[in-house]
Coordinates of C-alpha atoms in Angstrom, one line a residue:
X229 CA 101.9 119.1 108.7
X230 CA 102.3 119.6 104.7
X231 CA 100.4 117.7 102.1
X232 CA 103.3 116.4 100.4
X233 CA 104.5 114.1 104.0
X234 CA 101.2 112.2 103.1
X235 CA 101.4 112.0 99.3
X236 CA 104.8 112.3 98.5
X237 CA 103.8 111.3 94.9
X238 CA 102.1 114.9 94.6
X239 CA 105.4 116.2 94.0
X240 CA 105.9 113.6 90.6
X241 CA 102.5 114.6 89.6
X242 CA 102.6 118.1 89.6
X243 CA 105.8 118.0 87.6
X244 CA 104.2 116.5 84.8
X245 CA 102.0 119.1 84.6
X246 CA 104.1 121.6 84.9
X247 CA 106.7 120.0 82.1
X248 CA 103.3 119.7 80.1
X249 CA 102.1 123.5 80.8
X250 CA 98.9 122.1 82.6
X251 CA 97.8 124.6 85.4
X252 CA 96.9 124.1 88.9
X253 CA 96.5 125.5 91.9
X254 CA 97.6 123.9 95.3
X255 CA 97.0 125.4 98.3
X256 CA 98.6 124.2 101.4
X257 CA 98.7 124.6 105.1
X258 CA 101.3 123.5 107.9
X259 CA 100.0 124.3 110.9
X260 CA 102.4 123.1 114.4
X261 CA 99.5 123.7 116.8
X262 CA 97.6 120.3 117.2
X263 CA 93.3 120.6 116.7
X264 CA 93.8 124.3 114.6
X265 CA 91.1 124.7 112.1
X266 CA 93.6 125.7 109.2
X267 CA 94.7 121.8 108.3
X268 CA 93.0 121.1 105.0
X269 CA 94.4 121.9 101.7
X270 CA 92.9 122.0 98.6
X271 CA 94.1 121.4 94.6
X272 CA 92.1 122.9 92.0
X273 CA 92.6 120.7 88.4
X274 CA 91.1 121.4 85.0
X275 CA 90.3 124.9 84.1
X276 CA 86.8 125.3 82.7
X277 CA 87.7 129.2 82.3
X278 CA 91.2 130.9 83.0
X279 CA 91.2 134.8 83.7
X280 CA 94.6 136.4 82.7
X281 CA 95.2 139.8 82.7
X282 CA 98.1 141.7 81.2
X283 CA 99.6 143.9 83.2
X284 CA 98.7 146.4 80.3
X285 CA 96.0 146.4 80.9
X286 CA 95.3 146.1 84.0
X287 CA 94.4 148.4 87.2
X288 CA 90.3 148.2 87.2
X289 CA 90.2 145.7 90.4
X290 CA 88.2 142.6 89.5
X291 CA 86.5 143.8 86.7
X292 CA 87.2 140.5 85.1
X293 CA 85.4 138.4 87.8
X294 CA 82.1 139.8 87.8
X295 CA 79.6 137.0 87.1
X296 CA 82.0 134.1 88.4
X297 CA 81.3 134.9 92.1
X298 CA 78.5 131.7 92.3
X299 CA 81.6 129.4 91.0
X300 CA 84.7 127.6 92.7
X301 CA 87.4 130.1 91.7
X302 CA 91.4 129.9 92.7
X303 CA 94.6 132.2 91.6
X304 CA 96.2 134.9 92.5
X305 CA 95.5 138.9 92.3
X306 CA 98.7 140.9 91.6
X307 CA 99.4 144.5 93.5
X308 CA 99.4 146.5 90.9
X309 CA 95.6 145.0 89.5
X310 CA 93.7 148.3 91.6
X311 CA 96.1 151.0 90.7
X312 CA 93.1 153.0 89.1
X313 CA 91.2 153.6 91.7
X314 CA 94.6 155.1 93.9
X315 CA 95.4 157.5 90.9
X316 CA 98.8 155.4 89.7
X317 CA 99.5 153.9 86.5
X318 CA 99.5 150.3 86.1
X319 CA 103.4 148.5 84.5
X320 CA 103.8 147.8 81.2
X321 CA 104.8 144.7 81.9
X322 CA 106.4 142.4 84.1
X323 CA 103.8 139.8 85.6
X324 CA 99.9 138.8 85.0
X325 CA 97.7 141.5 87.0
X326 CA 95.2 138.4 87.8
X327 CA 95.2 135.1 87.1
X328 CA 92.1 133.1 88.4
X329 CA 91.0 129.7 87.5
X330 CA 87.5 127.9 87.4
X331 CA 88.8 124.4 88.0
X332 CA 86.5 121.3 86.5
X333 CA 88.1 119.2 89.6
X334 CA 88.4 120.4 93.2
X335 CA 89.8 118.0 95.9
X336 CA 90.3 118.4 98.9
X337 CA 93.4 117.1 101.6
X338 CA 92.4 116.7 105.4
X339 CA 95.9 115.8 106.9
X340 CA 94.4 114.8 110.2
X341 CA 92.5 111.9 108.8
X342 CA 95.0 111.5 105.7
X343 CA 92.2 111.1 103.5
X344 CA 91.0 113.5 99.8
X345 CA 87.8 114.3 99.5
X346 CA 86.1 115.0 95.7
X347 CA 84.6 119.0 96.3
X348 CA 83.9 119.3 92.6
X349 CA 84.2 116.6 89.5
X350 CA 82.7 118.5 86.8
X351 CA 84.6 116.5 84.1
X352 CA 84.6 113.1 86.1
X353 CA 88.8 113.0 86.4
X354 CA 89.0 113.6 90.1
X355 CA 88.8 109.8 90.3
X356 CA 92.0 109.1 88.4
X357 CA 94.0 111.9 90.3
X358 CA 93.0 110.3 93.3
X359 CA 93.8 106.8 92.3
X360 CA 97.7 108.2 91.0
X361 CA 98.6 109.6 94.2
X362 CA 97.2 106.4 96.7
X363 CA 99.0 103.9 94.2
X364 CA 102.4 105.7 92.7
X365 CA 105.1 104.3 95.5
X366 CA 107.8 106.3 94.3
X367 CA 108.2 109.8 95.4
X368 CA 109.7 112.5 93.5
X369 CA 113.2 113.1 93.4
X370 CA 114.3 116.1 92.0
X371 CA 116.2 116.4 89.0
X372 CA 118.6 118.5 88.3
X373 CA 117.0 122.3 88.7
X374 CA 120.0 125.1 89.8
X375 CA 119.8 128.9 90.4
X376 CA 122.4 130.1 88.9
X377 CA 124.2 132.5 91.4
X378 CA 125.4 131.9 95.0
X379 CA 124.3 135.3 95.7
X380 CA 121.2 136.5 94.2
X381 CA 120.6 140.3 92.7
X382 CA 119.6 142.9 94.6
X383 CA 119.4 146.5 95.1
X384 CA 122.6 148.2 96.5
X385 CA 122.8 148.7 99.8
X386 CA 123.7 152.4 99.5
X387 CA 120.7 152.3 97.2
X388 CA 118.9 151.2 100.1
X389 CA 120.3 153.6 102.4
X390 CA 118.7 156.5 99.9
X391 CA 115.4 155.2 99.5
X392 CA 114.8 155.1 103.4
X393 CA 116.3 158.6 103.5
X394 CA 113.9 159.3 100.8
X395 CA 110.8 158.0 102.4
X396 CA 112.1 159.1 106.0
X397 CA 111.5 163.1 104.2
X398 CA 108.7 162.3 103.5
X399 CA 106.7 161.2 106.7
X400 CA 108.9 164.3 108.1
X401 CA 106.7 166.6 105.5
X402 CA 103.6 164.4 107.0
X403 CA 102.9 163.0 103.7
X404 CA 102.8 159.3 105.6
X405 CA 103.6 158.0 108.7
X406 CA 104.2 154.5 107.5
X407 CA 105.5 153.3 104.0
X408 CA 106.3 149.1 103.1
X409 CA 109.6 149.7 101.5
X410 CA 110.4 146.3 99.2
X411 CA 113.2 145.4 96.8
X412 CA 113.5 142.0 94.4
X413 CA 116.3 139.6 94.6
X414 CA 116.9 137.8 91.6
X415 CA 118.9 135.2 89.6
X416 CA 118.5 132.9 86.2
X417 CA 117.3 129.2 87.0
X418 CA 117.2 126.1 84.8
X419 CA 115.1 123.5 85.4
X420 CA 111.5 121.8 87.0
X421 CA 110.7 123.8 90.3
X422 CA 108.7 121.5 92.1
X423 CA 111.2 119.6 94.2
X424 CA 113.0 122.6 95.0
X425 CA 109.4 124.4 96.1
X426 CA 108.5 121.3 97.9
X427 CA 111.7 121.9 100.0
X428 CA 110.5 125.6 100.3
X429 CA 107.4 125.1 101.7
X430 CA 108.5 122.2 104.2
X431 CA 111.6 124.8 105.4
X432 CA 108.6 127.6 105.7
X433 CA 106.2 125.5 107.7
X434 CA 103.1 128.5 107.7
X435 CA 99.9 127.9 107.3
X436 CA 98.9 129.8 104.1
X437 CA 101.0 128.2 101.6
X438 CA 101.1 127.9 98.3
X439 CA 101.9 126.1 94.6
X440 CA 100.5 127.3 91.5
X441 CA 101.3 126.8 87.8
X442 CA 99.8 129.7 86.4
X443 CA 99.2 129.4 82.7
X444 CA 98.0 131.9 80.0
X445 CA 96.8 129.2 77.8
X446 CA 96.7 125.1 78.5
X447 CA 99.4 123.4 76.5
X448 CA 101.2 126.1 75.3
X449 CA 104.2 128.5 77.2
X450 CA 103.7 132.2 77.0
X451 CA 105.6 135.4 78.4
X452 CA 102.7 135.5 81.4
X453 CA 102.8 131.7 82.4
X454 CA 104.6 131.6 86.2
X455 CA 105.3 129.2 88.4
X456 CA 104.2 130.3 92.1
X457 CA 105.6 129.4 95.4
X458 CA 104.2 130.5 98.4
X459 CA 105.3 130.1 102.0
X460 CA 103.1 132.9 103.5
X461 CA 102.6 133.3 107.5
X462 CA 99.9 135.5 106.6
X463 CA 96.0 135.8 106.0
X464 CA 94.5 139.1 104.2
X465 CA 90.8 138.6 104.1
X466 CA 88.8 135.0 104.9
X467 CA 84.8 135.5 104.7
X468 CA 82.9 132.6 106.0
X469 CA 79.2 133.4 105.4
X470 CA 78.6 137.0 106.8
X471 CA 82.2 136.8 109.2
X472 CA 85.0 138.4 107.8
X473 CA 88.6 138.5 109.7
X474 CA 92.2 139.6 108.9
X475 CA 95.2 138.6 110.9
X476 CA 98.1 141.1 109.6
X477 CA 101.7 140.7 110.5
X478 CA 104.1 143.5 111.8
X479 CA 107.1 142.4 113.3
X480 CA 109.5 139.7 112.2
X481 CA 112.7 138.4 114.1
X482 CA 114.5 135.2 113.2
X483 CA 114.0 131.8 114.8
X484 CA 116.8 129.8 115.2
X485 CA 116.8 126.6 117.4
X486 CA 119.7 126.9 118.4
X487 CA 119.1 130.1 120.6
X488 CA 119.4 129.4 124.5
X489 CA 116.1 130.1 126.7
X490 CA 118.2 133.4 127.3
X491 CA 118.1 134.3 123.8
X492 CA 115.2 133.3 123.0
X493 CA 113.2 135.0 125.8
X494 CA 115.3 138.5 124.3
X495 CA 114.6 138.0 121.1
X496 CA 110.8 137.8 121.8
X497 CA 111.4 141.1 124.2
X498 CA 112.4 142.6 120.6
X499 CA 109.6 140.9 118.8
X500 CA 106.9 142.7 121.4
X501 CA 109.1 146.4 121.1
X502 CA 107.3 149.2 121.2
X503 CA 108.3 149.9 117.6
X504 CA 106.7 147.0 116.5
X505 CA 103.5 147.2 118.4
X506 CA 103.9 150.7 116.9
X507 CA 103.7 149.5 113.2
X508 CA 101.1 146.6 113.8
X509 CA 98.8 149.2 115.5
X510 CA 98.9 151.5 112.3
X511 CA 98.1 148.6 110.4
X512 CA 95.3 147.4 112.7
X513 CA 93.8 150.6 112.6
X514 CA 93.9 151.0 108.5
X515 CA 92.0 147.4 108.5
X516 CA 89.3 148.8 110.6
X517 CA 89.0 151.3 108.3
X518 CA 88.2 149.6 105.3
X519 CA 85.9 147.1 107.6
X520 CA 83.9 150.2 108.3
X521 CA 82.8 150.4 104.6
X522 CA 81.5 146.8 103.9
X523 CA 80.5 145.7 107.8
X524 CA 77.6 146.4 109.9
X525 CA 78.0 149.3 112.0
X526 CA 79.6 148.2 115.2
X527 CA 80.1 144.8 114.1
X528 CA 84.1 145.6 113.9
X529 CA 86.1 143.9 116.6
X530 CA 89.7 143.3 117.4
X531 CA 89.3 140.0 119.3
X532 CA 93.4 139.4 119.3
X533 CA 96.5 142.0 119.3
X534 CA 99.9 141.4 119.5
X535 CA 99.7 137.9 119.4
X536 CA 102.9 136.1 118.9
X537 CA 103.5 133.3 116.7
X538 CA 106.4 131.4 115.2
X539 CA 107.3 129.9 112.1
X540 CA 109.9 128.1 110.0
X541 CA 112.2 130.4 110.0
X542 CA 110.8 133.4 111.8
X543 CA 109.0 134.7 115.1
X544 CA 106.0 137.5 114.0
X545 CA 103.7 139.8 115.8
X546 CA 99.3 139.1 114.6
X547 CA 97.1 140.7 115.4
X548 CA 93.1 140.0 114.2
X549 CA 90.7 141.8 112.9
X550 CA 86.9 140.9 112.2
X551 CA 83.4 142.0 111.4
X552 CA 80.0 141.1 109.8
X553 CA 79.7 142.0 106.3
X554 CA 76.4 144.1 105.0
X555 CA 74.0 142.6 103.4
X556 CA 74.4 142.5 99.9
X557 CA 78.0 142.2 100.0
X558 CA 80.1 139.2 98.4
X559 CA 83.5 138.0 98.7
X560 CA 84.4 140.2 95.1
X561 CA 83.0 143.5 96.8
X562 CA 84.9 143.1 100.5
X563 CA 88.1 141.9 98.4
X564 CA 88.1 145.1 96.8
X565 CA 87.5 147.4 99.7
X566 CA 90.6 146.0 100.9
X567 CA 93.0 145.7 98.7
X568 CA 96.2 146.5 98.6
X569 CA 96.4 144.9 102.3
X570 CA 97.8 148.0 104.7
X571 CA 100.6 145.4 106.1
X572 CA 102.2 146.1 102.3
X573 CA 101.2 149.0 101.7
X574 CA 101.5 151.2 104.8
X575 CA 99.4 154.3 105.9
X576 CA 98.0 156.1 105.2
X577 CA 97.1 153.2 101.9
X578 CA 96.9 156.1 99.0
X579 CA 100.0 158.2 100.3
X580 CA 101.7 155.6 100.9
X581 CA 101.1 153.8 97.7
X582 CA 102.2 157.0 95.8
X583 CA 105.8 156.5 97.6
X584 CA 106.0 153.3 96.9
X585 CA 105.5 153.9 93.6
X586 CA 108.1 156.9 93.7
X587 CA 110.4 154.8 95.8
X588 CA 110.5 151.5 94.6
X589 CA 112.3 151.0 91.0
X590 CA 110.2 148.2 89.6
X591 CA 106.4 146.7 89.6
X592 CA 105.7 143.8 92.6
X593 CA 103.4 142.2 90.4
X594 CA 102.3 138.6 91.7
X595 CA 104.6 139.8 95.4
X596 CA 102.1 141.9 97.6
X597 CA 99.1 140.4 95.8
X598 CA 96.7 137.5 97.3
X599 CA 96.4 133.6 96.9
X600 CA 93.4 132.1 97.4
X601 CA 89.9 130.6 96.6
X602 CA 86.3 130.9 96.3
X603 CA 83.3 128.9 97.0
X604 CA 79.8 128.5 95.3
X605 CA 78.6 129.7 98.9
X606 CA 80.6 132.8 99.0
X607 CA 83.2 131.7 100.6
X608 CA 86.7 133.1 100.4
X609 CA 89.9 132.7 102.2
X610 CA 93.2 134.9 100.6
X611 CA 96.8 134.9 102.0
X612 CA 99.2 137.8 101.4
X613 CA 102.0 137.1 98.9
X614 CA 105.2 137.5 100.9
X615 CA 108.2 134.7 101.3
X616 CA 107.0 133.7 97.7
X617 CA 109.2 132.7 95.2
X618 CA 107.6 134.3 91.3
X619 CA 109.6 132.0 88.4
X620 CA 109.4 133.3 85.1
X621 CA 109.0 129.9 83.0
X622 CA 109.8 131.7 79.6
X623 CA 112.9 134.0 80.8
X624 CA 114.0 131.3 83.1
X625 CA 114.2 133.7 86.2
X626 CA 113.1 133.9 89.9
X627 CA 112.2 136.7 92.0
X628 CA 111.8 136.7 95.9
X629 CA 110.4 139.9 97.5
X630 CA 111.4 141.4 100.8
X631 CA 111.1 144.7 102.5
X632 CA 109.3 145.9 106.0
X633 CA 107.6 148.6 107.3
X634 CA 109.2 151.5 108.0
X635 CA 108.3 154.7 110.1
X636 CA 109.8 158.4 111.3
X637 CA 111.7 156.0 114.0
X638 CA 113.1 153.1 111.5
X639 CA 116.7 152.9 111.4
X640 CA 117.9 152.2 108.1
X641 CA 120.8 149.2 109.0
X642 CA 118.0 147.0 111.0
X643 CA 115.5 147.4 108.4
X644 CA 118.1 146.3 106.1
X645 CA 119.1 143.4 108.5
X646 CA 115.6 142.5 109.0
X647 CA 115.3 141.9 105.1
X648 CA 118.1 139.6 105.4
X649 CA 116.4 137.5 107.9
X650 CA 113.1 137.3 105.6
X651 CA 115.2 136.1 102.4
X652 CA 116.4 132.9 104.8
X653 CA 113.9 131.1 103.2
X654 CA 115.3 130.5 100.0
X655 CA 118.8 131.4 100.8
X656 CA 120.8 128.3 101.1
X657 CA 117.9 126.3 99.6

């Protein structure tokens, strides 16, 4: 279920804010199995404080952050934001590093009982959000927003071709034995997004989505201000008191409903391949590592591997990670013990980081990065930013990320076909 299938007049409302440069932060789940815990969503309004770091000058973690950790908190963290402390510069541009709201107004969406609950009202306007969306009757309907190309922008594939060659050498030389190889695809736009990431988000159907109008200053548009939309599968880090857990994903193949039981039954053969439990393994293992440095010894578990899910568009292979943090440690310290995420980076993290960096011909920015939120408890819950659409509101352009893992045994065509199946999400929307 999606938030916008009860209040369909969400949609209108958060296109006023965005024609009026007012940030927010939504964050959504759709979730098919019946009594999962991940069916809430919540909207943060009304920024008491808004964090944004140039890319300039970014690269020192979560420097910024330090003394907000007792405070609701919401935004995104961008890949390049702990380059520092791997030894690699940071861009010179390109997008925001870290962009992290203290909302005034936090409400929350339970789509089981269809009602909102007020979680924070500092400036007493929750009430009038609350009464727009249970009285406006009319749904959005988009107006007129186009991408400007029938084929979006993207690397060459012979310039694909060299780049896996490239990072094949590499783990031959034992420098890595696992790199996340990504590219951009991109095209112009003209128009308000929401409708057309409403439509996103209901085609991605995953449970850690998405929608943020991030906003260098209230009121006023900016090189930095982007528009954010999310249709992750996929959790980095969630801390519930002293629990943390981390499900990553390593192995993708399409869904398609149309497949016969046959098919269907092959195609999850291939999802469960030994090259994939391969890759997931690797990536298991790297999260265990960085566990080991903020948990209680022996507390590390992996109570789920090779767990098979399915999407919108696409089958995946979790597995899930958890442990009891150390005393003394808070959401801001286990975040950066983690981050980069090993599903996007590959391992080992620092080597592998240093080829992407020599690899890859341009910054990920807000793609690789985390969404999520914080609580006054300590809270925390962080998706990974893949299938996420990154607008530029002043250059009028969007970027969507794909890429996959890829190892000595990778062959260079299905990794290429297998970031074709990832970019279904906005293709065609």
């Amino acid at each position: 279920m999606n938030v916008f299938s009860i209040w369909p007049a969400l949609s209108l409302f958060l296109k006023q804010k965005v024609d009026s440069h007012e940030p927010f932060v939504l964050l959504d789940s759709w979730v098919e199995d019946e009594g999962s815990p991940h069916t809430q969503s919540f909207l943060g309004l009304h920024p008491k404080k808004i964090f944004c770091e140039h890319p300039s000058s970014a690269g020192r973690g979560l420097a910024l952050l330090r003394g907000s950790e007792s405070e609701w908190g919401m935004g995104v963290i961008g890949y390049e934001s702990h380059h520092a402390r791997f030894g690699l510069d940071v861009p010179k541009g390109g997008d925001p590093q870290l962009w992290w709201m203290l909302p005034a107004t936090v409400l929350k969406f339970d789509l089981q009982t269809q009602s909102i609950e007020i979680i924070q009202d500092e400036q007493g306007r929750a009430g009038e959000v609350i009464d727009y969306l249970s009285t406006q009757s009319h749904p959005y309907h988009e107006e007129l927003f186009k991408i400007h190309s029938n084929n979006w922008t993207s690397i060459e594939y012979k310039d694909y071709l060299k780049c896996i060659k490239g990072i094949h050498e590499a783990i031959y030389e034992g420098e890595s034995y696992e790199v996340n190889f990504t590219y951009p695809m991109k095209a112009s736009y003209q128009g308000n997004p929401i409708g057309w990431g409403v439509s996103l988000l209901e085609k991605a159907r995953v449970p850690f989505s998405a929608m943020i109008h991030a906003v260098e200053t209230p009121g006023q548009l900016s090189e930095l201000d982007r528009v954010i939309l999310s249709g992750s599968p996929e959790r980095f880090l969630n801390i519930q008191g002293t629990t943390i857990t981390s499900e990553p994903i390593k192995g993708t193949i399409r869904r398609d409903e149309q497949m016969t039981d046959q098919e269907l039954r092959e195609a999850l053969r291939e999802l469960d391949s030994d090259k994939n439990r391969a890759e997931n393994l690797m990536i298991v293992d790297l999260v265990r590592h960085d566990f080991h440095s903020i948990c209680e010894p022996g507390s590390v578990v992996v109570p789920e591997l090779f767990k098979k899910r399915s999407f919108g568009t696409v089958h995946q292979l979790i597995s899930t990670i958890q442990g009891t943090l150390k005393v003394g440690t808070n959401w801001l310290n286990a975040f950066e013990a983690c981050f980069p995420m090993g599903s996007m980076t590959g391992a080992p993290k620092r080597a592998a980081m240093h080829l992407i960096d020599q690899f890859e011909v341009e910054p990920r920015g807000i793609y690789s990065g985390a969404i999520g939120y914080s609580t006054p408890e300590g809270n925390a819950d962080f998706n990974v930013v893949i299938r996420t659409a990154i607008l530029d509101l002043q250059a009028q352009q969007i970027r969507y990320h794909v890429g996959g893992a890829i190892t000595s045994d990778s062959n260079a065509e299905s990794e290429w076909d297998e970031t074709k199946v990832k970019a279904q999400l906005v293709e065609g929307l």
